[in-house]
Amino acid sequence: MALKNLSNQTLAWLKRGVFLLALVPLGNLAVAGFTDGLGANPIEKITRSTGYWTLTLLLITLSITPLRKLSGWQWPVRLRRMLGLFAFFYACLHFSMYLVVDQFFDWEGIVKDIVKRPYITVGFPAFLLMLPMAITSSDGMIRRLGGKRWRQLHRLAYLCAIGGVVHYWWLVKKDLTNPITFALLLSVLFGLRLFYVAKDAIKRRRNADTGTAAR
Amino acid sequence: MPVYKPTAIPASEITPRQLFNDRRRFMQIAAGASLAALLPPSVWAADNKLAGVKNPAYTVPEELTPYKDVTSYNNFYEFGTGKDDPAKNAGSLKTRPWTVTVEGEVKKPQVFDLDTLMKMAAIEERVYRLRCVEAWSMVVPWLGFSLAELIKQVEPTGKAKFVEFISLNDPSQMPGQQTSVLAWPYREGLRIDEAMHPLTLLTFGLYGELLPNQNGAPIRVVVPWKYGFKSAKSIVRIRFTEQQPVTSWMLAGPGEYGFYSNVNPTVDHARWSQAKERRIGEFLRRKTLMFNGYEQEVAALYTGMDLTANF
């Protein structure tokens, strides 16, 4: 299949395309900001939008492995780091809005929020857990950690996504449509992953069985 | 390399800016006038202006939130849960003819036509703070008169302890009612002394005009010391009761939205702080005032009451 393996050149172009695409939400905000399009409460709009795109990009990043298993394509994995880093990028913008505009570096207020506001209690650590993944995203770090440990560390992405969805769920006043959609998508991704883990386990056992069948 | 050079336009040929702009305006007026000529007089004569006498006692000395923001950033779930949904979708609301049924524990239950109701007392302009439970706020010049004027006319009986406000229930006019995000019709309520308080405004307009649909046309209440959702919009029924009414928001979140819902910086929402608010148009949050700054006027209503338990 032509889609299974892309040439390096095609992949390079694809990377550039995805890079630009991932900047579109930020571009939209910038354009809206200059054309009076952010509405009466621009701060809320920016915070909501960057939060939404953090979650969206996080889920896209998490769908790469299931996509590879379903399709047999190898190349999506080559886009995963960039997508994950973009999720982190939007999370940083989202957090900065809270830190600077909402709280204006009121550390005491922030600590209080983390302790008292359940949606911040889950949202803040979900953001912090992205840090070790972002730091260890370079080739050098992968080598230094070793593939296995690196993969284990990067399973944190699932915790981040769960934290992010719960964070969204708990802050919405009444209309849960968006948080429910994110939760469903995340469960599908989880389901697929569990399915493949189970399938691999069965395969391994069967291989082990056939290995000992000669007794 | 040959490059095309446009011939310079002599200065004498350039239309002066004044004339250019005037021409544009002339075209607009002409277009408007010819369009108006095609319409029946009732349409182009439709006047949505509403005059009110400024009431200096109820005018907060704060900068008004721009008309554009007041009319484009709304919580009015009957037209959708997004802040810009009401402005987009409220065009389908028909505000005439409109009647308000007043019933329950009153000696003179009546069905009022809106136009009769509007002439019941002199319309005042009052500038109130509006504090949303979501921790943002505005300053709005409302037009109306004290709800007490209406209440006096219908003569509540001794059993009238509460007043319930019921909003229009018509999914064909209010598309948001096609989902069950809240229990429709929207219900709100006040204790009778809160309803009788002169600050409680029976409201017909804002910014010198009739209420835009997205702001609760054609008739709503404004209770400035309570969170915004307490101020019912597009009211069709006012009921006087002995029992405390159960409101739509109490049903939606019993632990989060109480019957009183007084603005109180020391009593937080179950999930977020109410200590500060973002005034629309301002960058940093400002401190929320007790009873939204109306403490002097209304604190006496709650003497001896535990405001944390009665949130």
Short mmCIF file of C-alpha atoms in Angstrom, two decimals:
data_model
loop_
_atom_site.label_atom_id
_atom_site.label_comp_id
_atom_site.label_asym_id
_atom_site.label_seq_id
_atom_site.Cartn_x
_atom_site.Cartn_y
_atom_site.Cartn_z
CA MET A 1 0.00 0.00 0.00
CA ALA A 2 1.28 3.41 -0.96
CA LEU A 3 0.20 4.95 2.31
CA LYS A 4 2.00 2.42 4.42
CA ASN A 5 5.43 3.86 3.91
CA LEU A 6 5.97 7.41 2.82
CA SER A 7 9.16 8.65 1.26
CA ASN A 8 11.27 10.91 3.44
CA GLN A 9 10.47 13.78 1.16
CA THR A 10 6.70 13.28 1.45
CA LEU A 11 7.03 12.96 5.18
CA ALA A 12 9.00 16.21 5.36
CA TRP A 13 6.22 18.00 3.52
CA LEU A 14 3.60 16.38 5.69
CA LYS A 15 5.44 17.55 8.78
CA ARG A 16 5.51 21.11 7.49
CA GLY A 17 1.79 20.91 6.73
CA VAL A 18 0.91 19.57 10.18
CA PHE A 19 3.13 22.21 11.77
CA LEU A 20 1.23 25.00 10.01
CA LEU A 21 -2.13 23.37 10.70
CA ALA A 22 -1.37 23.15 14.40
CA LEU A 23 -0.70 26.89 14.39
CA VAL A 24 -4.11 27.71 12.90
CA PRO A 25 -5.94 27.96 16.27
CA LEU A 26 -3.33 30.45 17.49
CA GLY A 27 -3.55 32.33 14.20
CA ASN A 28 -7.32 32.50 14.50
CA LEU A 29 -7.03 34.00 17.96
CA ALA A 30 -4.46 36.52 16.74
CA VAL A 31 -6.63 37.57 13.79
CA ALA A 32 -9.70 37.81 16.02
CA GLY A 33 -7.64 39.85 18.48
CA PHE A 34 -6.74 42.41 15.83
CA THR A 35 -10.23 42.57 14.30
CA ASP A 36 -12.23 42.91 17.51
CA GLY A 37 -13.46 39.36 17.06
CA LEU A 38 -12.82 37.96 20.53
CA GLY A 39 -16.12 39.21 21.91
CA ALA A 40 -16.91 40.94 25.16
CA ASN A 41 -14.70 38.69 27.27
CA PRO A 42 -11.53 38.08 25.24
CA ILE A 43 -9.66 36.61 28.19
CA GLU A 44 -12.26 33.91 28.67
CA LYS A 45 -12.29 33.25 24.93
CA ILE A 46 -8.50 32.80 24.75
CA THR A 47 -8.44 30.61 27.87
CA ARG A 48 -11.25 28.40 26.58
CA SER A 49 -9.80 28.14 23.10
CA THR A 50 -6.26 27.25 24.19
CA GLY A 51 -7.66 24.70 26.65
CA TYR A 52 -9.81 23.16 23.96
CA TRP A 53 -6.88 22.81 21.58
CA THR A 54 -4.62 21.37 24.28
CA LEU A 55 -7.11 18.56 24.78
CA THR A 56 -7.75 18.11 21.09
CA LEU A 57 -4.04 17.85 20.26
CA LEU A 58 -3.46 15.55 23.21
CA LEU A 59 -6.15 13.19 21.95
CA ILE A 60 -4.78 13.34 18.39
CA THR A 61 -1.33 12.49 19.78
CA LEU A 62 -2.79 9.56 21.68
CA SER A 63 -4.58 8.27 18.61
CA ILE A 64 -1.31 7.76 16.72
CA THR A 65 -0.50 4.32 18.16
CA PRO A 66 -4.02 2.90 17.69
CA LEU A 67 -3.98 4.34 14.17
CA ARG A 68 -0.71 2.56 13.44
CA LYS A 69 -2.07 -0.72 14.72
CA LEU A 70 -5.31 -0.38 12.82
CA SER A 71 -3.81 0.71 9.52
CA GLY A 72 -0.34 -0.74 9.63
CA TRP A 73 1.04 2.67 8.68
CA GLN A 74 4.38 3.54 10.21
CA TRP A 75 4.69 7.20 9.34
CA PRO A 76 2.14 8.69 11.78
CA VAL A 77 4.55 7.88 14.60
CA ARG A 78 6.99 10.32 13.02
CA LEU A 79 4.45 13.13 13.59
CA ARG A 80 3.71 12.20 17.18
CA ARG A 81 6.43 14.22 18.88
CA MET A 82 5.45 17.40 17.08
CA LEU A 83 1.78 16.92 17.91
CA GLY A 84 2.57 16.23 21.54
CA LEU A 85 4.76 19.31 21.74
CA PHE A 86 1.99 21.40 20.23
CA ALA A 87 -0.39 20.08 22.88
CA PHE A 88 2.19 21.22 25.43
CA PHE A 89 2.50 24.58 23.65
CA TYR A 90 -1.25 25.25 23.91
CA ALA A 91 -1.24 24.01 27.51
CA CYS A 92 1.48 26.59 28.28
CA LEU A 93 -0.60 29.36 26.72
CA HIS A 94 -3.65 28.15 28.64
CA PHE A 95 -1.73 28.06 31.92
CA SER A 96 -0.18 31.48 31.26
CA MET A 97 -3.64 32.99 30.88
CA TYR A 98 -4.50 31.64 34.31
CA LEU A 99 -1.18 32.65 35.88
CA VAL A 100 -0.89 36.13 34.43
CA VAL A 101 -4.36 37.38 33.60
CA ASP A 102 -6.54 35.48 36.02
CA GLN A 103 -4.34 35.46 39.10
CA PHE A 104 -1.61 37.95 38.17
CA PHE A 105 1.11 35.92 39.92
CA ASP A 106 -0.88 35.74 43.13
CA TRP A 107 0.90 32.59 44.30
CA GLU A 108 -1.11 32.41 47.48
CA GLY A 109 -4.32 32.55 45.47
CA ILE A 110 -3.00 29.88 43.13
CA VAL A 111 -2.13 27.52 45.98
CA LYS A 112 -5.60 28.10 47.41
CA ASP A 113 -7.16 27.34 44.04
CA ILE A 114 -5.19 24.10 43.70
CA VAL A 115 -6.33 22.96 47.11
CA LYS A 116 -9.92 24.17 46.95
CA ARG A 117 -11.04 24.08 43.32
CA PRO A 118 -11.40 20.50 42.13
CA TYR A 119 -11.09 21.47 38.46
CA ILE A 120 -7.79 23.19 39.19
CA THR A 121 -6.74 20.38 41.55
CA VAL A 122 -6.82 18.03 38.55
CA GLY A 123 -5.93 20.54 35.85
CA PHE A 124 -2.72 21.82 37.39
CA PRO A 125 -1.02 18.41 37.89
CA ALA A 126 -2.20 17.37 34.44
CA PHE A 127 -0.24 20.34 33.11
CA LEU A 128 2.80 19.59 35.29
CA LEU A 129 2.87 15.98 34.06
CA MET A 130 3.37 17.29 30.55
CA LEU A 131 6.68 18.85 31.59
CA PRO A 132 8.77 15.65 31.93
CA MET A 133 7.45 14.46 28.59
CA ALA A 134 8.29 17.74 26.88
CA ILE A 135 11.78 17.73 28.44
CA THR A 136 12.47 14.15 27.33
CA SER A 137 11.13 14.61 23.83
CA SER A 138 14.50 15.05 22.13
CA ASP A 139 16.35 12.23 20.37
CA GLY A 140 19.21 12.61 22.85
CA MET A 141 16.90 12.12 25.82
CA ILE A 142 15.29 9.06 24.23
CA ARG A 143 18.74 7.57 23.82
CA ARG A 144 19.79 8.48 27.33
CA LEU A 145 16.65 7.02 28.92
CA GLY A 146 16.50 3.98 26.72
CA GLY A 147 13.43 3.09 24.69
CA LYS A 148 11.67 1.10 27.36
CA ARG A 149 11.95 3.64 30.16
CA TRP A 150 11.12 6.44 27.77
CA ARG A 151 7.93 4.68 26.69
CA GLN A 152 6.95 4.08 30.30
CA LEU A 153 7.47 7.75 31.11
CA HIS A 154 5.44 8.85 28.14
CA ARG A 155 2.44 6.84 29.24
CA LEU A 156 1.90 9.90 31.43
CA ALA A 157 0.15 11.33 28.39
CA TYR A 158 -2.86 9.23 29.31
CA LEU A 159 -2.96 10.67 32.80
CA CYS A 160 -2.71 14.16 31.32
CA ALA A 161 -5.63 13.49 29.02
CA ILE A 162 -7.78 12.07 31.81
CA GLY A 163 -6.88 15.03 34.02
CA GLY A 164 -7.67 17.41 31.18
CA VAL A 165 -11.08 15.90 30.46
CA VAL A 166 -12.04 15.87 34.15
CA HIS A 167 -10.78 19.46 34.46
CA TYR A 168 -13.09 20.48 31.59
CA TRP A 169 -16.00 18.45 32.94
CA TRP A 170 -15.80 20.08 36.38
CA LEU A 171 -15.57 23.66 35.23
CA VAL A 172 -18.52 23.66 32.85
CA LYS A 173 -21.60 25.24 34.40
CA LYS A 174 -24.28 23.08 32.84
CA ASP A 175 -23.79 22.20 29.18
CA LEU A 176 -21.59 19.09 29.23
CA THR A 177 -21.69 18.41 25.47
CA ASN A 178 -18.00 19.13 24.85
CA PRO A 179 -16.57 17.38 27.93
CA ILE A 180 -18.69 14.31 27.20
CA THR A 181 -17.44 14.21 23.61
CA PHE A 182 -13.82 14.36 24.79
CA ALA A 183 -14.50 11.67 27.40
CA LEU A 184 -16.05 9.36 24.80
CA LEU A 185 -13.17 9.82 22.37
CA LEU A 186 -10.69 9.15 25.14
CA SER A 187 -12.50 5.96 26.16
CA VAL A 188 -12.45 4.76 22.56
CA LEU A 189 -8.67 5.31 22.46
CA PHE A 190 -8.31 3.52 25.78
CA GLY A 191 -10.51 0.68 24.54
CA LEU A 192 -8.42 0.21 21.41
CA ARG A 193 -5.23 0.19 23.42
CA LEU A 194 -6.57 -2.39 25.86
CA PHE A 195 -7.78 -4.49 22.93
CA TYR A 196 -4.29 -4.57 21.43
CA VAL A 197 -2.67 -5.27 24.78
CA ALA A 198 -5.04 -8.23 25.27
CA LYS A 199 -4.50 -9.42 21.73
CA ASP A 200 -0.72 -9.35 22.16
CA ALA A 201 -0.98 -11.19 25.46
CA ILE A 202 -3.10 -13.94 23.89
CA LYS A 203 -0.70 -14.21 20.98
CA ARG A 204 2.26 -14.50 23.36
CA ARG A 205 0.51 -17.21 25.38
CA ARG A 206 -0.41 -19.12 22.25
CA ASN A 207 3.20 -18.95 21.11
CA ALA A 208 4.29 -20.14 24.51
CA ASP A 209 1.71 -22.95 24.34
CA THR A 210 2.84 -24.12 20.95
CA GLY A 211 6.41 -23.97 22.26
CA THR A 212 5.56 -26.41 25.01
CA ALA A 213 3.12 -28.47 22.95
CA ALA A 214 5.77 -31.06 22.25
CA ARG A 215 5.91 -32.25 25.82
CA MET B 1 13.50 45.35 -17.71
CA PRO B 2 10.45 47.28 -18.93
CA VAL B 3 8.09 47.99 -16.13
CA TYR B 4 4.57 49.28 -16.60
CA LYS B 5 4.30 52.74 -15.14
CA PRO B 6 0.77 54.00 -14.58
CA THR B 7 0.29 57.60 -15.61
CA ALA B 8 0.10 59.85 -12.62
CA ILE B 9 -3.38 61.08 -11.74
CA PRO B 10 -3.32 64.87 -11.63
CA ALA B 11 -4.21 66.32 -8.26
CA SER B 12 -7.10 68.18 -9.86
CA GLU B 13 -8.73 64.87 -10.73
CA ILE B 14 -8.71 63.48 -7.19
CA THR B 15 -12.05 63.65 -5.44
CA PRO B 16 -11.71 65.45 -2.11
CA ARG B 17 -12.18 63.11 0.82
CA GLN B 18 -15.17 65.11 2.06
CA LEU B 19 -17.05 64.69 -1.22
CA PHE B 20 -16.06 61.04 -1.50
CA ASN B 21 -17.43 60.28 1.95
CA ASP B 22 -20.56 62.33 1.37
CA ARG B 23 -21.25 60.46 -1.83
CA ARG B 24 -21.06 57.19 0.05
CA ARG B 25 -23.42 58.47 2.69
CA PHE B 26 -25.79 59.83 0.04
CA MET B 27 -25.91 56.41 -1.61
CA GLN B 28 -26.62 54.76 1.73
CA ILE B 29 -29.40 57.17 2.58
CA ALA B 30 -30.90 56.83 -0.89
CA ALA B 31 -30.77 53.03 -0.68
CA GLY B 32 -32.30 53.09 2.77
CA ALA B 33 -35.03 55.50 1.74
CA SER B 34 -36.04 53.52 -1.35
CA LEU B 35 -36.12 50.34 0.72
CA ALA B 36 -38.21 52.01 3.38
CA ALA B 37 -40.65 53.23 0.73
CA LEU B 38 -41.37 49.63 -0.20
CA LEU B 39 -42.26 48.61 3.34
CA PRO B 40 -45.57 49.23 5.08
CA PRO B 41 -45.46 52.26 7.40
CA SER B 42 -45.79 50.11 10.51
CA VAL B 43 -42.37 48.63 9.89
CA TRP B 44 -40.30 51.70 9.23
CA ALA B 45 -42.17 53.68 11.83
CA ALA B 46 -41.47 50.99 14.41
CA ASP B 47 -39.77 52.89 17.15
CA ASN B 48 -37.77 50.91 19.61
CA LYS B 49 -36.81 53.94 21.66
CA LEU B 50 -37.83 54.00 25.28
CA ALA B 51 -37.40 57.10 27.38
CA GLY B 52 -36.80 57.06 31.10
CA VAL B 53 -36.13 59.63 33.76
CA LYS B 54 -32.72 59.16 35.32
CA ASN B 55 -32.97 58.04 38.93
CA PRO B 56 -29.80 59.41 40.54
CA ALA B 57 -30.37 57.42 43.73
CA TYR B 58 -30.00 54.22 41.73
CA THR B 59 -27.19 55.20 39.42
CA VAL B 60 -23.82 53.69 40.27
CA PRO B 61 -20.99 56.07 39.41
CA GLU B 62 -19.15 53.51 37.30
CA GLU B 63 -18.30 53.34 33.66
CA LEU B 64 -21.07 51.77 31.57
CA THR B 65 -20.34 48.50 29.80
CA PRO B 66 -20.57 49.26 26.06
CA TYR B 67 -23.93 48.56 24.41
CA LYS B 68 -22.27 46.10 22.06
CA ASP B 69 -21.00 43.95 24.94
CA VAL B 70 -24.26 44.18 26.88
CA THR B 71 -26.14 42.89 23.85
CA SER B 72 -23.69 40.29 22.54
CA TYR B 73 -22.44 38.52 25.67
CA ASN B 74 -25.44 36.91 27.32
CA ASN B 75 -26.50 33.92 29.33
CA PHE B 76 -29.98 33.07 28.06
CA TYR B 77 -30.08 29.29 27.68
CA GLU B 78 -33.44 29.45 25.90
CA PHE B 79 -31.36 30.49 22.89
CA GLY B 80 -28.28 28.31 23.44
CA THR B 81 -25.58 27.90 26.05
CA GLY B 82 -22.84 29.88 24.27
CA LYS B 83 -22.41 33.51 25.24
CA ASP B 84 -22.96 34.66 21.66
CA ASP B 85 -25.89 32.28 21.00
CA PRO B 86 -28.66 34.56 22.33
CA ALA B 87 -27.63 37.47 20.08
CA LYS B 88 -27.51 35.05 17.12
CA ASN B 89 -30.72 33.11 17.81
CA ALA B 90 -33.10 35.41 19.65
CA GLY B 91 -34.49 36.91 16.44
CA SER B 92 -37.15 34.18 16.43
CA LEU B 93 -38.71 35.50 19.64
CA LYS B 94 -42.01 37.33 19.07
CA THR B 95 -42.42 40.02 21.71
CA ARG B 96 -45.82 41.37 20.59
CA PRO B 97 -48.56 40.67 21.46
CA TRP B 98 -47.40 39.77 24.98
CA THR B 99 -49.30 39.29 28.18
CA VAL B 100 -48.21 38.68 31.73
CA THR B 101 -50.51 36.62 33.94
CA VAL B 102 -50.38 37.57 37.61
CA GLU B 103 -51.95 34.93 39.83
CA GLY B 104 -51.78 32.97 43.07
CA GLU B 105 -52.05 34.53 46.49
CA VAL B 106 -53.37 37.92 45.33
CA LYS B 107 -56.72 39.61 45.76
CA LYS B 108 -56.76 40.86 42.18
CA PRO B 109 -55.31 38.26 39.82
CA GLN B 110 -55.06 39.73 36.32
CA VAL B 111 -53.75 39.22 32.84
CA PHE B 112 -51.85 42.34 31.85
CA ASP B 113 -51.17 43.36 28.32
CA LEU B 114 -47.57 44.48 28.00
CA ASP B 115 -48.48 47.98 26.81
CA THR B 116 -50.81 48.48 29.77
CA LEU B 117 -48.16 47.21 32.11
CA MET B 118 -45.56 49.62 30.75
CA LYS B 119 -47.84 52.57 31.52
CA MET B 120 -48.47 51.51 35.11
CA ALA B 121 -45.72 53.76 36.47
CA ALA B 122 -43.15 56.25 35.23
CA ILE B 123 -40.23 54.59 33.49
CA GLU B 124 -36.91 55.32 35.18
CA GLU B 125 -33.37 54.82 34.00
CA ARG B 126 -31.23 53.08 36.59
CA VAL B 127 -27.60 52.16 36.25
CA TYR B 128 -26.99 48.88 38.06
CA ARG B 129 -24.06 46.55 38.45
CA LEU B 130 -24.76 43.09 37.07
CA ARG B 131 -22.74 40.26 38.59
CA CYS B 132 -22.93 36.85 36.95
CA VAL B 133 -22.43 33.70 39.03
CA GLU B 134 -19.64 32.88 36.55
CA ALA B 135 -17.57 35.71 38.05
CA TRP B 136 -17.88 38.36 35.38
CA SER B 137 -19.76 41.63 35.67
CA MET B 138 -21.16 44.58 33.74
CA VAL B 139 -22.70 47.98 34.40
CA VAL B 140 -26.00 48.44 32.57
CA PRO B 141 -28.42 51.36 32.21
CA TRP B 142 -31.81 49.65 32.57
CA LEU B 143 -35.26 51.14 31.95
CA GLY B 144 -38.25 50.22 34.07
CA PHE B 145 -39.85 50.80 37.42
CA SER B 146 -39.91 49.04 40.78
CA LEU B 147 -41.66 45.69 40.69
CA ALA B 148 -43.39 46.89 43.87
CA GLU B 149 -45.61 49.12 41.69
CA LEU B 150 -47.13 46.05 40.07
CA ILE B 151 -47.28 44.06 43.28
CA LYS B 152 -49.27 46.84 45.00
CA GLN B 153 -51.84 46.79 42.19
CA VAL B 154 -52.65 43.08 42.57
CA GLU B 155 -52.81 43.21 46.39
CA PRO B 156 -51.04 40.10 47.72
CA THR B 157 -52.89 38.19 50.43
CA GLY B 158 -51.42 37.41 53.84
CA LYS B 159 -50.32 34.04 52.50
CA ALA B 160 -48.13 35.51 49.76
CA LYS B 161 -44.65 34.75 51.09
CA PHE B 162 -42.86 34.27 47.77
CA VAL B 163 -43.06 35.43 44.17
CA GLU B 164 -42.35 33.04 41.32
CA PHE B 165 -41.38 34.25 37.84
CA ILE B 166 -42.07 31.96 34.91
CA SER B 167 -40.52 32.64 31.52
CA LEU B 168 -41.91 31.85 28.10
CA ASN B 169 -41.93 28.16 27.15
CA ASP B 170 -42.06 27.83 23.37
CA PRO B 171 -39.36 25.77 21.66
CA SER B 172 -40.45 27.10 18.27
CA GLN B 173 -39.45 30.61 19.33
CA MET B 174 -36.71 29.56 21.73
CA PRO B 175 -34.53 26.96 20.00
CA GLY B 176 -32.49 26.28 23.14
CA GLN B 177 -35.58 24.73 24.71
CA GLN B 178 -35.28 21.84 22.27
CA THR B 179 -32.58 20.50 24.58
CA SER B 180 -33.17 19.73 28.23
CA VAL B 181 -30.16 21.63 29.50
CA LEU B 182 -32.49 23.24 32.09
CA ALA B 183 -36.01 22.39 33.29
CA TRP B 184 -38.30 24.47 31.05
CA PRO B 185 -40.01 26.80 31.49
CA TYR B 186 -37.31 28.77 33.24
CA ARG B 187 -38.44 29.49 36.79
CA GLU B 188 -37.03 31.94 39.26
CA GLY B 189 -38.26 33.32 42.53
CA LEU B 190 -37.85 35.87 45.28
CA ARG B 191 -39.06 36.24 48.80
CA ILE B 192 -41.92 38.75 48.89
CA ASP B 193 -39.87 41.37 50.76
CA GLU B 194 -37.09 41.00 48.18
CA ALA B 195 -39.62 41.40 45.40
CA MET B 196 -41.07 44.49 47.09
CA HIS B 197 -37.66 46.08 47.59
CA PRO B 198 -37.44 49.30 45.54
CA LEU B 199 -34.20 48.10 43.91
CA THR B 200 -35.99 45.17 42.27
CA LEU B 201 -36.70 46.53 38.83
CA LEU B 202 -39.43 45.45 36.44
CA THR B 203 -37.48 46.07 33.28
CA PHE B 204 -38.55 46.90 29.73
CA GLY B 205 -35.48 48.43 28.21
CA LEU B 206 -31.79 49.29 28.32
CA TYR B 207 -29.61 52.02 26.85
CA GLY B 208 -32.64 54.13 25.90
CA GLU B 209 -34.40 51.46 23.89
CA LEU B 210 -36.74 48.50 24.34
CA LEU B 211 -34.97 45.36 25.56
CA PRO B 212 -33.22 43.57 22.72
CA ASN B 213 -34.54 40.00 22.52
CA GLN B 214 -31.26 38.52 23.78
CA ASN B 215 -31.53 40.61 26.96
CA GLY B 216 -34.89 39.18 28.01
CA ALA B 217 -37.44 41.05 25.89
CA PRO B 218 -40.06 42.24 26.30
CA ILE B 219 -40.20 42.13 30.09
CA ARG B 220 -37.83 40.90 32.77
CA VAL B 221 -36.80 41.63 36.30
CA VAL B 222 -33.41 42.89 37.42
CA VAL B 223 -32.37 42.12 40.98
CA PRO B 224 -28.95 43.77 41.19
CA TRP B 225 -27.75 42.32 44.50
CA LYS B 226 -28.21 38.74 43.34
CA TYR B 227 -26.36 36.70 40.72
CA GLY B 228 -27.62 37.35 37.21
CA PHE B 229 -29.60 34.13 36.79
CA LYS B 230 -32.02 35.29 39.53
CA SER B 231 -33.24 38.02 37.18
CA ALA B 232 -35.80 36.12 35.09
CA LYS B 233 -36.20 37.09 31.43
CA SER B 234 -39.11 37.07 28.97
CA ILE B 235 -41.62 36.67 31.80
CA VAL B 236 -45.15 35.44 31.02
CA ARG B 237 -46.37 34.56 34.50
CA ILE B 238 -45.88 35.94 37.99
CA ARG B 239 -47.22 33.77 40.76
CA PHE B 240 -47.55 34.59 44.45
CA THR B 241 -47.09 31.54 46.68
CA GLU B 242 -46.91 30.51 50.29
CA GLN B 243 -44.21 27.91 49.64
CA GLN B 244 -40.72 28.74 48.44
CA PRO B 245 -40.65 28.07 44.69
CA VAL B 246 -38.17 25.58 43.24
CA THR B 247 -36.19 27.34 40.54
CA SER B 248 -34.71 25.89 37.35
CA TRP B 249 -31.16 26.39 38.61
CA MET B 250 -31.93 24.79 41.98
CA LEU B 251 -33.09 21.73 40.05
CA ALA B 252 -30.00 21.84 37.83
CA GLY B 253 -27.53 21.92 40.71
CA PRO B 254 -29.02 21.81 44.21
CA GLY B 255 -25.59 22.08 45.82
CA GLU B 256 -24.45 24.89 43.57
CA TYR B 257 -27.39 27.25 43.08
CA GLY B 258 -29.45 28.17 46.10
CA PHE B 259 -32.74 30.02 46.30
CA TYR B 260 -31.14 33.21 47.62
CA SER B 261 -28.02 33.43 45.45
CA ASN B 262 -27.05 36.80 46.85
CA VAL B 263 -23.77 38.14 45.52
CA ASN B 264 -21.36 37.35 48.32
CA PRO B 265 -17.56 37.35 47.98
CA THR B 266 -17.18 35.23 51.13
CA VAL B 267 -19.46 32.38 50.02
CA ASP B 268 -17.91 30.53 47.11
CA HIS B 269 -19.67 28.60 44.40
CA ALA B 270 -19.23 24.88 44.99
CA ARG B 271 -16.56 24.80 42.28
CA TRP B 272 -15.10 28.28 42.00
CA SER B 273 -14.33 31.37 44.06
CA GLN B 274 -16.69 34.34 44.14
CA ALA B 275 -14.16 36.68 45.78
CA LYS B 276 -13.25 38.41 42.53
CA GLU B 277 -14.85 39.14 39.21
CA ARG B 278 -13.84 40.28 35.77
CA ARG B 279 -15.62 43.45 34.77
CA ILE B 280 -16.23 43.13 31.04
CA GLY B 281 -13.72 45.39 29.32
CA GLU B 282 -11.18 45.26 32.14
CA PHE B 283 -7.99 43.23 32.12
CA LEU B 284 -7.45 42.16 35.72
CA ARG B 285 -10.08 40.94 38.12
CA ARG B 286 -11.57 43.30 40.66
CA LYS B 287 -12.87 42.46 44.13
CA THR B 288 -16.52 41.45 44.33
CA LEU B 289 -18.55 43.62 46.69
CA MET B 290 -20.92 42.28 49.35
CA PHE B 291 -24.44 42.16 47.88
CA ASN B 292 -22.80 43.45 44.70
CA GLY B 293 -22.29 46.85 46.36
CA TYR B 294 -25.91 47.18 47.50
CA GLU B 295 -25.19 46.17 51.10
CA GLN B 296 -26.55 49.41 52.56
CA GLU B 297 -29.85 48.97 50.79
CA VAL B 298 -30.48 45.26 51.24
CA ALA B 299 -28.44 43.86 54.14
CA ALA B 300 -31.40 44.44 56.49
CA LEU B 301 -33.42 41.86 54.53
CA TYR B 302 -31.11 39.16 55.83
CA THR B 303 -30.45 40.13 59.43
CA GLY B 304 -29.77 37.08 61.55
CA MET B 305 -29.68 34.78 58.55
CA ASP B 306 -26.81 32.38 57.94
CA LEU B 307 -25.78 33.42 54.44
CA THR B 308 -23.53 30.38 53.97
CA ALA B 309 -26.34 27.93 54.71
CA ASN B 310 -28.83 30.05 52.75
CA PHE B 311 -26.59 30.52 49.72
#
